[in-house]
Amino acid sequence: MLPLIAVLVCFLVYFLGYKFYSGYISKSIFDLKNGLNDTPAHKLNDGVDYLPTKPVVLFGHHYASIAGLAPVLGPAVAVIWGWLPAMLWVVFGSIFVGCVHDFGALVVSVRNQGKSIGQVAEDLLGHRARSLFHAIIFFLVSLAMGVFVLVLAEMFSADPKVELFPSLNTADKIIPSIKNSRDQNVLKQPSSLILKEEEKQRASVNSASHTVTKEKKYSSVTTSKHKSISDNVYSNSIDLKKKSTLTNSTQAQNSTITNSETANEKVHHHPGEIRTEEKPSIRLRSHFPEAVIPSAVIMILAVIMGYLHYKKGMNLTPLTVFSVFGTLGSMILGMQDSVLSWTGLNHVETSPSTGTWKYILLFYAFLASVTPVWLLLQSRDYINSFLLYLGIVLIYLGFFTGGILQNFHSFNAEVIRTTTIGLDLIPFVFITIACGAVSGFHALVSSGTTAKQLDKETDARPIGYGGMIGESLLGLSAVIACTIGFTSSEEWSGFYRSWSGIQGLAPQVGAYIYGTGRFLLQIGIPETFGQGFIALIVISFALTSLDSATRLLRYNIEEIAESTRISWIQTFVGNRYVSSLIACIAIGFFAFLEIEQDGKRNLQGLRSGNFLEQRTSY
């Protein structure tokens, strides 16, 4: 019951923080007054960047813009110090630091004609401070979005090979995953077998079959329907030809290497029990081609919604219902093997390469930056926000259901580790978890796009403070998914045994999708579908961060041009098409940049503070 109680306490802290602390800041610090102070959205309304927007729509845009990959990646890594430090920083860090930061940045920008942080810095600190802010913003946003393009391109691309992340060096063993499909009280155990990749080098995929027999001694396992079993010999027959075919389909990418039962008897375990001398291992994914179709459909629906609502005056409610159900329908369609095979998205030979996806994503970022905010950016973020609302509700519903049924009775992780391979808990946990607790990028969103669309000053409280609580909920879900979501403490400790084991996209995103998939399983959502749904959410919010940040980078470049006080530069670079092109070139530079041979990992580390692993490698 400890996980259940801990999360309920976190919810209570969120509620108290919003009701009392944000109320105090709103009235006593910022003195927000409804309708008495005209916002820049009304004063400077141009229909492109400045536009008065309904709070529910603007909240969706703001929430989707700040809730990208980082709220998932940071906590997924930080739990290596134990579940308690990560949970405390995500909850209390957001309430007392992150939410106040976002709220304050939004109010300050609104009261300064919607100016960005750089422009406000000039008013307060001088021209040199503004130039410094612009330089830092240009570099960091370009770098961060370059990583996002890199990550998204990898996630969209197809990869037929099975990726394995063994917990121990004894990866040459085939560890049976025991499940009881007929016992409703036994939780399905999804990824728990590994097959050593070196064996594939010596095996022919065209052979009829290949039998691997391992003699294992198991300790006594007692269930309500089965007697004790010991010194059992498992013969696992694996048809490699069938396996090769399956790995070219989404089903194979979503599934793990499952056990084969012996011809004579079947063995069953309780949830998380793996009776082997080795710690269990899990296979994690980094490629999700099934997310391509729904991602494209969301963009099309966003354009339709924006046009019909702002140009034709259609009511927002039916448009919202149509768009949300259209998105869910496209997700179901995109996960069908027949559709993926027809489009060629799940085959390396026919799917766009990672490099091609980078160009496609940069072109999309350019379009999102130059088009009016109501046509694509705002409506797309609004639709995406409903995906996240639904996802968060289902994740926590599955968690509480499993907790009540006693399927999640412990965190499966250490409470606290003061040091991990020479890396101290303080200060590195605060470096590792940024988004989800506090992030400077949110100030750019608050003072960049959100402040230009705020209808009333009082809307700043639910959007600025409340939006950050929403992101913190996403971070909290990552904490519990990457601890409670594992099937056992042995599995968790095997996965988080070292820094090298959790670096890169697949371990970080994959661990979150793996854990949340088990949560959704508690409410009857099949694991394959649940993991695909969570993957779509993660990808969608990485895309919203990309398009919003590209627009913010465009604003920054235009402000740099303005600060030069050279007329032709102000005219040429100040053009939104030129500034957007420069922004995309800067992002593309980092997206295609390779540092040494494994440049991708180093580039990700440069952005996210994962230099910790590089430190331990020397």
Coordinates of C-alpha atoms in Angstrom, one line a residue:
M1 CA 0.0 0.0 0.0
L2 CA 3.0 2.3 0.3
P3 CA 3.0 3.4 -3.4
L4 CA -0.7 4.1 -3.2
I5 CA -0.4 6.2 -0.1
A6 CA 2.7 8.1 -1.5
V7 CA 1.0 9.1 -4.7
L8 CA -2.2 10.2 -2.9
V9 CA -0.1 12.4 -0.7
C10 CA 1.5 13.9 -3.8
F11 CA -2.0 14.7 -5.2
L12 CA -2.9 16.4 -2.0
V13 CA 0.2 18.5 -2.1
Y14 CA -0.6 19.6 -5.7
F15 CA -4.1 20.5 -4.7
L16 CA -3.0 22.5 -1.6
G17 CA -0.2 24.2 -3.6
Y18 CA -2.6 25.4 -6.3
K19 CA -5.4 26.4 -4.1
F20 CA -3.5 28.3 -1.4
Y21 CA 0.1 29.1 -2.6
S22 CA -0.8 30.1 -6.1
G23 CA -3.8 32.1 -4.8
Y24 CA -1.5 34.0 -2.4
I25 CA 1.0 34.8 -5.2
S26 CA -1.8 35.8 -7.5
K27 CA -3.4 38.3 -5.1
S28 CA -0.6 39.4 -2.8
I29 CA 2.4 39.4 -5.2
F30 CA 1.1 40.0 -8.7
D31 CA -2.2 41.6 -7.8
L32 CA -3.9 40.1 -10.9
K33 CA -7.2 41.9 -11.8
N34 CA -9.7 40.5 -14.1
G35 CA -10.3 42.7 -17.1
L36 CA -8.8 45.9 -15.6
N37 CA -5.5 45.6 -17.4
D38 CA -5.6 45.0 -21.2
T39 CA -3.3 42.2 -22.3
P40 CA -1.0 42.4 -25.3
A41 CA -3.3 40.0 -27.1
H42 CA -5.9 42.8 -27.3
K43 CA -3.6 45.8 -27.6
L44 CA -1.4 44.3 -30.4
N45 CA -3.8 41.9 -32.0
D46 CA -2.4 41.1 -35.5
G47 CA -4.0 37.7 -36.2
V48 CA -0.6 36.1 -36.6
D49 CA 1.3 36.1 -33.3
Y50 CA -0.9 38.2 -31.0
L51 CA -4.4 36.8 -30.7
P52 CA -6.9 36.7 -27.7
T53 CA -7.5 33.0 -27.0
K54 CA -10.0 31.1 -24.8
P55 CA -8.3 29.9 -21.6
V56 CA -9.1 26.2 -22.3
V57 CA -7.4 26.4 -25.8
L58 CA -4.4 28.4 -24.5
F59 CA -3.9 26.0 -21.6
G60 CA -3.7 23.2 -24.1
H61 CA -1.2 25.0 -26.2
H62 CA 0.9 26.0 -23.2
Y63 CA 0.7 22.6 -21.6
A64 CA 1.6 20.8 -24.8
S65 CA 4.5 23.1 -25.5
I66 CA 6.2 22.6 -22.1
A67 CA 5.4 18.9 -21.7
G68 CA 7.8 17.4 -24.1
L69 CA 10.2 14.5 -23.7
A70 CA 12.2 16.0 -20.8
P71 CA 9.5 15.3 -18.0
V72 CA 9.8 11.6 -18.9
L73 CA 13.5 11.3 -19.5
G74 CA 14.7 13.2 -16.4
P75 CA 12.8 11.2 -13.8
A76 CA 13.4 8.0 -15.7
V77 CA 17.1 8.5 -15.1
A78 CA 16.9 10.1 -11.6
V79 CA 15.3 7.1 -10.0
I80 CA 18.7 5.5 -10.0
W81 CA 19.2 7.5 -6.7
G82 CA 16.0 5.9 -5.4
W83 CA 12.3 6.7 -5.7
L84 CA 12.1 9.1 -2.8
P85 CA 14.5 11.9 -3.9
A86 CA 13.0 11.9 -7.4
M87 CA 9.4 12.0 -6.1
L88 CA 10.2 14.8 -3.6
W89 CA 11.9 17.0 -6.1
V90 CA 9.3 16.5 -8.8
V91 CA 6.4 17.4 -6.4
F92 CA 7.9 20.1 -4.1
G93 CA 10.2 21.4 -6.7
S94 CA 7.3 22.2 -9.0
I95 CA 5.0 23.6 -6.3
F96 CA 7.6 26.0 -4.8
V97 CA 9.9 26.7 -7.7
G98 CA 8.8 25.5 -11.2
C99 CA 5.2 26.7 -11.0
V100 CA 6.1 30.1 -9.5
H101 CA 8.8 30.5 -12.2
D102 CA 6.4 29.8 -15.1
F103 CA 3.6 31.9 -13.5
G104 CA 6.0 34.8 -12.9
A105 CA 7.5 34.7 -16.4
L106 CA 4.1 34.8 -17.9
V107 CA 2.9 37.8 -15.8
V108 CA 6.1 39.8 -16.3
S109 CA 5.8 39.3 -20.1
V110 CA 2.1 40.2 -20.2
R111 CA 2.8 43.5 -18.3
N112 CA 5.6 44.3 -20.7
Q113 CA 3.7 44.1 -24.0
G114 CA 4.3 40.4 -24.5
K115 CA 8.1 40.9 -24.7
S116 CA 10.4 38.0 -24.5
I117 CA 12.8 37.4 -21.6
G118 CA 15.6 39.0 -23.6
Q119 CA 13.7 42.2 -24.3
V120 CA 12.6 42.5 -20.7
A121 CA 16.3 41.9 -19.6
E122 CA 17.3 45.0 -21.7
D123 CA 14.7 47.2 -20.0
L124 CA 15.9 46.1 -16.6
L125 CA 19.6 45.4 -17.1
G126 CA 20.7 47.1 -20.3
H127 CA 21.5 46.3 -23.9
R128 CA 24.5 44.1 -23.0
A129 CA 22.3 41.8 -20.9
R130 CA 19.8 41.5 -23.7
S131 CA 22.6 40.5 -26.2
L132 CA 23.8 37.9 -23.7
F133 CA 20.3 36.5 -23.2
H134 CA 19.8 36.3 -27.0
A135 CA 23.1 34.5 -27.5
I136 CA 22.4 31.9 -24.8
I137 CA 18.8 31.4 -26.0
F138 CA 19.8 30.9 -29.6
F139 CA 22.4 28.3 -28.7
L140 CA 20.5 26.4 -26.1
V141 CA 17.2 26.3 -28.0
S142 CA 18.9 25.3 -31.3
L143 CA 20.8 22.5 -29.4
A144 CA 17.7 21.2 -27.5
M145 CA 15.6 21.1 -30.6
G146 CA 18.4 19.5 -32.6
V147 CA 18.2 16.7 -30.1
F148 CA 14.5 16.6 -30.4
V149 CA 14.7 16.3 -34.2
L150 CA 17.3 13.5 -33.8
V151 CA 15.1 11.6 -31.3
L152 CA 11.9 12.0 -33.3
A153 CA 13.6 10.9 -36.5
E154 CA 14.8 7.7 -34.7
M155 CA 11.4 7.0 -33.2
F156 CA 9.6 7.4 -36.6
S157 CA 12.1 5.2 -38.5
A158 CA 11.7 1.5 -38.8
D159 CA 14.2 -0.9 -37.4
P160 CA 13.8 -4.7 -37.9
K161 CA 16.4 -5.8 -35.4
V162 CA 15.4 -6.9 -31.9
E163 CA 17.0 -4.6 -29.3
L164 CA 18.1 -6.3 -26.1
F165 CA 19.2 -4.6 -22.9
P166 CA 20.6 -7.4 -20.7
S167 CA 20.6 -6.9 -17.0
L168 CA 23.7 -9.0 -16.4
N169 CA 26.6 -10.3 -18.4
T170 CA 24.9 -13.7 -18.4
A171 CA 22.9 -12.8 -21.5
D172 CA 23.6 -16.1 -23.1
K173 CA 20.8 -17.7 -21.1
I174 CA 17.3 -17.9 -22.2
I175 CA 15.2 -17.0 -19.1
P176 CA 11.7 -18.3 -19.3
S177 CA 9.0 -15.8 -18.5
I178 CA 6.3 -17.6 -16.6
K179 CA 2.7 -16.6 -16.9
N180 CA -0.7 -18.0 -16.2
S181 CA -3.2 -16.8 -18.7
R182 CA -6.1 -18.7 -17.1
D183 CA -5.6 -17.3 -13.6
Q184 CA -7.2 -13.9 -13.4
N185 CA -5.4 -13.2 -10.1
V186 CA -2.0 -13.4 -11.8
L187 CA -0.7 -10.3 -13.4
K188 CA 0.6 -10.7 -16.9
Q189 CA 4.3 -10.4 -17.0
P190 CA 5.4 -8.6 -20.2
S191 CA 9.1 -8.4 -21.1
S192 CA 11.2 -10.8 -19.2
L193 CA 13.3 -12.9 -21.5
I194 CA 16.4 -12.3 -23.4
L195 CA 18.3 -14.0 -26.2
K196 CA 21.9 -13.3 -26.7
E197 CA 22.5 -11.4 -29.9
E198 CA 25.8 -13.1 -30.6
E199 CA 23.9 -16.4 -31.3
K200 CA 22.3 -14.7 -34.3
Q201 CA 25.7 -14.3 -35.9
R202 CA 26.1 -18.0 -36.0
A203 CA 22.5 -18.9 -36.9
S204 CA 20.9 -19.0 -40.3
V205 CA 17.6 -17.2 -40.5
N206 CA 16.6 -19.4 -43.4
S207 CA 17.0 -22.6 -41.4
A208 CA 13.8 -24.5 -40.5
S209 CA 14.3 -24.2 -36.8
H210 CA 16.8 -23.9 -34.1
T211 CA 16.5 -25.5 -30.7
V212 CA 18.2 -24.1 -27.7
T213 CA 18.2 -26.3 -24.6
K214 CA 19.3 -25.0 -21.2
E215 CA 19.2 -27.0 -18.1
K216 CA 18.0 -24.8 -15.2
K217 CA 17.4 -25.7 -11.6
Y218 CA 14.5 -23.8 -10.1
S219 CA 13.6 -23.4 -6.5
S220 CA 10.2 -24.5 -5.3
V221 CA 7.3 -22.6 -6.8
T222 CA 3.9 -23.1 -5.2
T223 CA 0.6 -21.9 -6.7
S224 CA -3.0 -22.7 -6.0
K225 CA -3.2 -25.1 -9.0
H226 CA 0.3 -26.5 -9.3
K227 CA 2.6 -28.6 -7.2
S228 CA 6.2 -27.8 -6.3
I229 CA 8.6 -28.1 -9.1
S230 CA 12.4 -28.4 -8.8
D231 CA 15.3 -29.3 -11.0
N232 CA 13.2 -28.7 -14.0
V233 CA 14.7 -28.9 -17.5
Y234 CA 13.3 -26.4 -20.0
S235 CA 13.6 -27.1 -23.7
N236 CA 12.8 -23.9 -25.6
S237 CA 12.2 -24.4 -29.3
I238 CA 12.6 -21.2 -31.2
D239 CA 11.8 -21.0 -34.9
L240 CA 14.2 -18.4 -36.1
K241 CA 12.5 -18.2 -39.5
K242 CA 9.3 -17.2 -37.8
K243 CA 11.2 -14.8 -35.6
S244 CA 12.8 -13.1 -38.5
T245 CA 9.4 -12.6 -40.1
L246 CA 7.9 -11.2 -36.9
T247 CA 10.6 -8.7 -36.4
N248 CA 9.5 -6.9 -39.6
S249 CA 6.1 -6.2 -38.1
T250 CA 4.8 -3.9 -35.4
Q251 CA 3.6 -6.9 -33.4
A252 CA 7.2 -8.1 -33.1
Q253 CA 8.4 -4.7 -32.1
N254 CA 5.8 -4.4 -29.4
S255 CA 6.2 -7.9 -28.1
T256 CA 9.0 -9.4 -26.1
I257 CA 10.6 -12.7 -26.5
T258 CA 8.1 -15.0 -24.8
N259 CA 8.7 -18.3 -23.2
S260 CA 7.8 -21.7 -24.8
E261 CA 6.3 -24.2 -22.5
T262 CA 7.6 -27.7 -22.1
A263 CA 5.7 -30.5 -23.8
N264 CA 5.0 -32.2 -20.5
E265 CA 4.1 -29.5 -18.0
K266 CA 3.5 -25.8 -17.5
V267 CA 4.8 -23.7 -14.7
H268 CA 3.1 -20.6 -13.2
H269 CA 4.3 -17.8 -11.1
H270 CA 2.9 -15.0 -9.1
P271 CA 3.5 -11.5 -10.6
G272 CA 7.1 -10.6 -10.8
E273 CA 8.5 -13.9 -9.6
I274 CA 11.2 -15.3 -11.9
R275 CA 12.8 -18.3 -10.3
T276 CA 16.3 -18.1 -11.8
E277 CA 19.7 -17.4 -10.5
E278 CA 20.1 -14.4 -12.8
K279 CA 18.3 -11.1 -12.5
P280 CA 15.7 -10.6 -15.2
S281 CA 16.1 -8.5 -18.3
I282 CA 13.8 -6.5 -20.5
R283 CA 13.7 -5.5 -24.1
L284 CA 13.0 -1.9 -24.8
R285 CA 12.1 -0.1 -28.0
S286 CA 13.3 3.1 -29.6
H287 CA 11.4 2.8 -33.0
F288 CA 7.7 3.5 -33.3
P289 CA 6.7 3.8 -36.9
E290 CA 3.1 3.2 -36.0
A291 CA 3.0 6.8 -34.6
V292 CA 3.6 8.3 -38.0
I293 CA 0.0 8.1 -39.3
P294 CA -1.7 9.5 -36.2
S295 CA 0.9 12.3 -36.0
A296 CA 0.2 13.3 -39.6
V297 CA -3.6 13.1 -39.0
I298 CA -3.3 15.4 -36.0
M299 CA -1.7 18.0 -38.1
I300 CA -4.4 17.8 -40.7
L301 CA -7.2 18.0 -38.1
A302 CA -5.4 21.0 -36.5
V303 CA -5.5 22.9 -39.7
I304 CA -9.2 22.1 -40.3
M305 CA -10.1 23.0 -36.7
G306 CA -8.2 26.3 -36.8
Y307 CA -9.8 27.3 -40.1
L308 CA -13.4 26.4 -39.1
H309 CA -13.2 27.9 -35.6
Y310 CA -11.5 31.2 -36.4
K311 CA -12.6 31.9 -40.0
K312 CA -16.0 30.2 -40.1
G313 CA -17.0 30.8 -36.4
M314 CA -17.9 27.1 -35.8
N315 CA -18.4 26.2 -32.1
L316 CA -15.3 24.7 -30.5
T317 CA -17.1 21.7 -28.8
P318 CA -18.1 19.7 -31.9
L319 CA -14.7 20.4 -33.4
T320 CA -13.0 19.1 -30.3
V321 CA -15.0 15.9 -30.2
F322 CA -14.4 15.3 -33.9
S323 CA -10.7 15.9 -33.6
V324 CA -10.1 13.8 -30.5
F325 CA -12.0 10.8 -31.9
G326 CA -10.4 11.3 -35.3
T327 CA -7.0 11.1 -33.6
L328 CA -7.9 8.0 -31.6
G329 CA -9.2 6.4 -34.8
S330 CA -6.0 7.2 -36.7
M331 CA -4.0 5.7 -33.8
I332 CA -5.9 2.4 -34.1
L333 CA -5.5 2.5 -37.9
G334 CA -1.8 3.2 -37.7
M335 CA -1.1 0.2 -35.4
Q336 CA -2.5 -2.3 -37.9
D337 CA 0.1 -4.5 -39.4
S338 CA -1.6 -4.4 -42.8
V339 CA -1.6 -0.6 -42.9
L340 CA 2.0 -0.4 -41.8
S341 CA 3.0 -3.0 -44.4
W342 CA 1.0 -1.2 -47.1
T343 CA 2.7 2.1 -46.4
G344 CA 6.0 0.4 -45.9
L345 CA 6.6 2.3 -42.6
N346 CA 7.7 -0.9 -40.7
H347 CA 10.3 -2.0 -43.2
V348 CA 13.7 -0.4 -43.4
E349 CA 13.9 -0.9 -47.1
T350 CA 10.7 1.1 -47.8
S351 CA 10.5 3.5 -44.8
P352 CA 12.2 6.9 -44.8
S353 CA 15.6 6.8 -43.3
T354 CA 16.5 8.6 -40.1
G355 CA 18.2 11.3 -42.2
T356 CA 15.1 11.8 -44.4
W357 CA 12.9 12.1 -41.3
K358 CA 15.2 14.9 -40.0
Y359 CA 14.5 16.9 -43.2
I360 CA 10.8 16.2 -43.0
L361 CA 10.7 17.3 -39.3
L362 CA 12.6 20.5 -40.1
F363 CA 10.3 21.3 -42.9
Y364 CA 7.3 20.9 -40.6
A365 CA 9.0 23.1 -38.0
F366 CA 9.4 25.8 -40.6
L367 CA 5.8 25.7 -41.6
A368 CA 4.6 25.8 -38.0
S369 CA 6.8 28.8 -37.4
V370 CA 5.6 31.0 -40.3
T371 CA 1.9 30.1 -40.4
P372 CA -0.5 32.1 -38.3
V373 CA -0.6 30.8 -34.7
W374 CA -4.3 29.9 -35.0
L375 CA -4.0 27.8 -38.1
L376 CA -1.6 25.0 -36.9
L377 CA 0.4 25.6 -33.8
Q378 CA -2.4 26.5 -31.4
S379 CA -5.0 24.0 -32.6
R380 CA -2.5 21.2 -32.9
D381 CA -1.3 21.8 -29.3
Y382 CA -4.9 21.9 -28.2
I383 CA -5.7 18.5 -29.7
N384 CA -2.5 17.0 -28.3
S385 CA -3.4 18.2 -24.8
F386 CA -6.5 16.0 -24.9
L387 CA -4.2 13.0 -25.7
L388 CA -2.2 13.8 -22.6
Y389 CA -5.2 14.3 -20.4
L390 CA -6.5 10.9 -21.5
G391 CA -3.2 9.3 -21.1
I392 CA -2.5 10.7 -17.7
V393 CA -6.0 9.7 -16.5
L394 CA -5.6 6.1 -17.8
I395 CA -2.1 5.8 -16.4
Y396 CA -3.1 6.8 -12.9
L397 CA -6.4 4.9 -13.1
G398 CA -4.4 1.8 -14.0
F399 CA -1.9 2.5 -11.2
F400 CA -4.6 2.9 -8.6
T401 CA -6.5 -0.1 -9.8
G402 CA -3.4 -2.3 -9.6
G403 CA -2.6 -0.8 -6.2
I404 CA -6.1 -1.7 -4.8
L405 CA -5.8 -5.2 -6.2
Q406 CA -2.4 -5.5 -4.5
N407 CA -0.6 -6.0 -7.8
F408 CA 1.7 -3.0 -7.0
H409 CA 2.5 -3.5 -3.4
S410 CA 6.0 -2.0 -3.4
F411 CA 8.2 0.5 -5.4
N412 CA 10.6 -2.2 -6.5
A413 CA 13.4 0.4 -6.1
E414 CA 15.7 1.5 -3.4
V415 CA 14.2 4.3 -1.2
I416 CA 17.4 6.4 -1.5
R417 CA 20.9 6.1 -2.8
T418 CA 23.3 8.8 -1.6
T419 CA 25.8 8.0 -4.3
T420 CA 25.8 6.0 -7.5
I421 CA 29.3 5.1 -8.9
G422 CA 30.8 8.3 -7.4
L423 CA 27.9 10.6 -8.4
D424 CA 26.3 12.1 -5.3
L425 CA 22.6 12.5 -4.9
I426 CA 23.1 16.2 -4.3
P427 CA 23.4 18.1 -6.6
F428 CA 23.0 15.7 -9.5
V429 CA 19.4 14.7 -8.9
F430 CA 18.5 18.4 -9.4
I431 CA 20.5 18.5 -12.6
T432 CA 19.0 15.4 -14.0
I433 CA 15.3 16.4 -13.3
A434 CA 14.7 19.8 -14.9
C435 CA 11.3 19.6 -16.7
G436 CA 8.9 18.1 -14.3
A437 CA 10.3 20.3 -11.5
V438 CA 11.7 23.5 -12.9
S439 CA 12.9 24.5 -16.4
G440 CA 14.1 27.7 -17.9
F441 CA 12.7 26.7 -21.2
H442 CA 9.2 27.3 -19.8
A443 CA 10.1 31.0 -19.4
L444 CA 10.6 31.2 -23.1
V445 CA 7.2 29.6 -23.8
S446 CA 5.5 31.8 -21.2
S447 CA 7.0 35.0 -22.5
G448 CA 7.1 33.9 -26.1
T449 CA 3.9 32.5 -27.4
T450 CA 1.6 32.2 -24.4
A451 CA 1.9 35.9 -23.3
K452 CA 0.9 37.0 -26.7
Q453 CA -2.4 35.0 -26.6
L454 CA -3.5 35.6 -23.0
D455 CA -7.1 37.0 -22.9
K456 CA -7.2 38.2 -19.3
E457 CA -4.6 38.7 -16.6
T458 CA -6.3 36.3 -14.3
D459 CA -5.9 33.5 -16.8
A460 CA -2.2 33.5 -16.0
R461 CA -2.8 31.6 -12.8
P462 CA -4.4 28.4 -14.2
I463 CA -2.2 28.5 -17.3
G464 CA 1.1 29.4 -15.8
Y465 CA 0.9 27.7 -12.4
G466 CA -1.6 25.1 -13.3
G467 CA 0.2 24.1 -16.5
M468 CA 3.4 23.4 -14.6
I469 CA 1.4 21.2 -12.1
G470 CA 0.2 19.3 -15.1
E471 CA 3.7 18.7 -16.3
S472 CA 4.8 17.7 -12.8
L473 CA 2.0 15.0 -12.9
L474 CA 3.7 13.7 -16.1
G475 CA 7.0 13.7 -14.3
L476 CA 5.5 11.9 -11.3
S477 CA 4.0 9.2 -13.6
A478 CA 7.6 8.7 -14.9
V479 CA 8.8 8.1 -11.3
I480 CA 6.2 5.5 -10.5
A481 CA 6.4 3.9 -14.0
C482 CA 10.2 3.4 -13.7
T483 CA 10.0 1.9 -10.2
I484 CA 6.6 0.4 -9.5
G485 CA 6.2 -0.5 -13.2
F486 CA 8.9 -3.0 -13.1
T487 CA 7.9 -6.5 -12.2
S488 CA 10.3 -7.0 -9.3
S489 CA 13.1 -5.3 -7.3
E490 CA 15.5 -7.7 -9.0
E491 CA 14.4 -6.5 -12.4
W492 CA 14.7 -2.9 -11.4
S493 CA 18.2 -3.3 -9.8
G494 CA 19.3 -5.2 -12.9
F495 CA 18.2 -2.4 -15.2
Y496 CA 19.5 0.5 -13.0
R497 CA 22.8 -1.3 -12.1
S498 CA 25.0 1.4 -13.8
W499 CA 24.9 4.7 -15.7
S500 CA 25.8 3.0 -18.9
G501 CA 22.7 0.8 -18.8
I502 CA 20.3 3.8 -18.8
Q503 CA 21.9 6.1 -21.3
G504 CA 20.2 6.8 -24.6
L505 CA 16.7 7.0 -26.0
A506 CA 15.6 3.4 -25.7
P507 CA 16.4 2.8 -22.0
Q508 CA 14.9 6.1 -20.9
V509 CA 11.7 6.3 -23.1
G510 CA 11.4 2.5 -23.2
A511 CA 11.4 2.2 -19.4
Y512 CA 8.6 4.7 -19.2
I513 CA 6.5 3.0 -21.9
Y514 CA 7.2 -0.4 -20.4
G515 CA 6.0 0.6 -16.9
T516 CA 3.0 2.6 -18.1
G517 CA 2.0 -0.3 -20.3
R518 CA 1.8 -2.5 -17.3
F519 CA -0.4 0.1 -15.6
L520 CA -2.8 0.2 -18.5
L521 CA -2.9 -3.6 -18.4
Q522 CA -4.7 -3.4 -15.1
I523 CA -7.7 -1.7 -16.6
G524 CA -8.0 -4.2 -19.5
I525 CA -6.0 -2.4 -22.2
P526 CA -3.8 -4.9 -24.0
E527 CA -0.1 -4.3 -23.5
T528 CA 0.7 -3.8 -27.2
F529 CA -2.0 -1.2 -27.7
G530 CA -1.2 0.5 -24.4
Q531 CA 2.4 0.9 -25.2
G532 CA 1.6 2.2 -28.7
F533 CA -0.8 4.7 -27.2
I534 CA 1.8 6.0 -24.7
A535 CA 4.5 6.1 -27.4
L536 CA 2.1 8.3 -29.5
I537 CA 1.7 10.7 -26.5
V538 CA 5.5 10.9 -26.0
I539 CA 6.1 11.6 -29.7
S540 CA 3.2 14.1 -30.0
F541 CA 4.5 16.2 -27.2
A542 CA 8.0 16.1 -28.5
L543 CA 6.6 17.5 -31.8
T544 CA 4.7 20.3 -30.0
S545 CA 7.9 21.3 -28.2
L546 CA 9.7 21.3 -31.5
D547 CA 7.2 23.6 -33.4
S548 CA 6.7 25.9 -30.4
A549 CA 10.5 26.2 -29.8
T550 CA 11.1 26.9 -33.5
R551 CA 8.7 29.8 -33.4
L552 CA 10.4 31.0 -30.2
L553 CA 13.8 30.8 -31.9
R554 CA 12.3 32.8 -34.8
Y555 CA 11.3 35.5 -32.3
N556 CA 14.7 35.5 -30.8
I557 CA 16.4 35.9 -34.2
E558 CA 14.1 38.8 -35.1
E559 CA 14.9 40.5 -31.8
I560 CA 18.6 40.0 -32.5
A561 CA 18.1 41.7 -35.9
E562 CA 16.2 44.5 -34.3
S563 CA 19.0 45.1 -31.8
T564 CA 21.6 45.6 -34.5
R565 CA 20.0 49.0 -35.4
I566 CA 21.0 48.3 -39.0
S567 CA 18.0 48.9 -41.3
W568 CA 18.7 46.3 -44.0
I569 CA 19.4 43.6 -41.4
Q570 CA 16.2 44.6 -39.5
T571 CA 14.2 44.4 -42.7
F572 CA 15.8 41.2 -44.2
V573 CA 16.4 39.1 -41.1
G574 CA 13.3 40.5 -39.4
N575 CA 11.1 38.9 -42.1
R576 CA 9.4 35.8 -40.5
Y577 CA 10.3 33.6 -43.5
V578 CA 14.0 34.4 -43.3
S579 CA 14.2 34.2 -39.6
S580 CA 12.3 30.9 -39.6
L581 CA 14.7 29.5 -42.2
I582 CA 17.7 30.6 -40.1
A583 CA 16.1 28.9 -37.1
C584 CA 15.6 25.7 -38.9
I585 CA 19.2 25.8 -40.2
A586 CA 20.5 26.2 -36.7
I587 CA 18.4 23.3 -35.4
G588 CA 19.4 21.2 -38.4
F589 CA 23.1 21.8 -37.7
F590 CA 22.8 20.1 -34.3
A591 CA 20.4 17.5 -35.6
F592 CA 23.0 16.3 -38.1
L593 CA 26.0 17.0 -36.0
E594 CA 28.1 14.0 -35.0
I595 CA 30.6 14.1 -32.2
E596 CA 33.0 11.2 -32.6
Q597 CA 31.4 7.9 -33.5
D598 CA 28.6 7.9 -31.0
G599 CA 27.7 11.6 -31.5
K600 CA 24.0 11.1 -30.9
R601 CA 24.6 10.0 -27.3
N602 CA 27.1 12.8 -26.7
L603 CA 24.7 15.4 -28.2
Q604 CA 21.9 14.2 -26.0
G605 CA 24.2 14.4 -23.0
L606 CA 25.3 17.9 -23.9
R607 CA 21.6 19.0 -23.7
S608 CA 20.3 17.0 -20.8
G609 CA 23.2 16.9 -18.3
N610 CA 23.9 13.2 -19.0
F611 CA 27.6 14.1 -18.9
L612 CA 27.4 12.2 -15.7
E613 CA 27.9 9.0 -17.6
Q614 CA 30.9 10.4 -19.5
R615 CA 32.4 11.3 -16.2
T616 CA 32.2 7.8 -14.9
S617 CA 33.8 6.4 -18.1
Y618 CA 37.2 7.8 -17.3

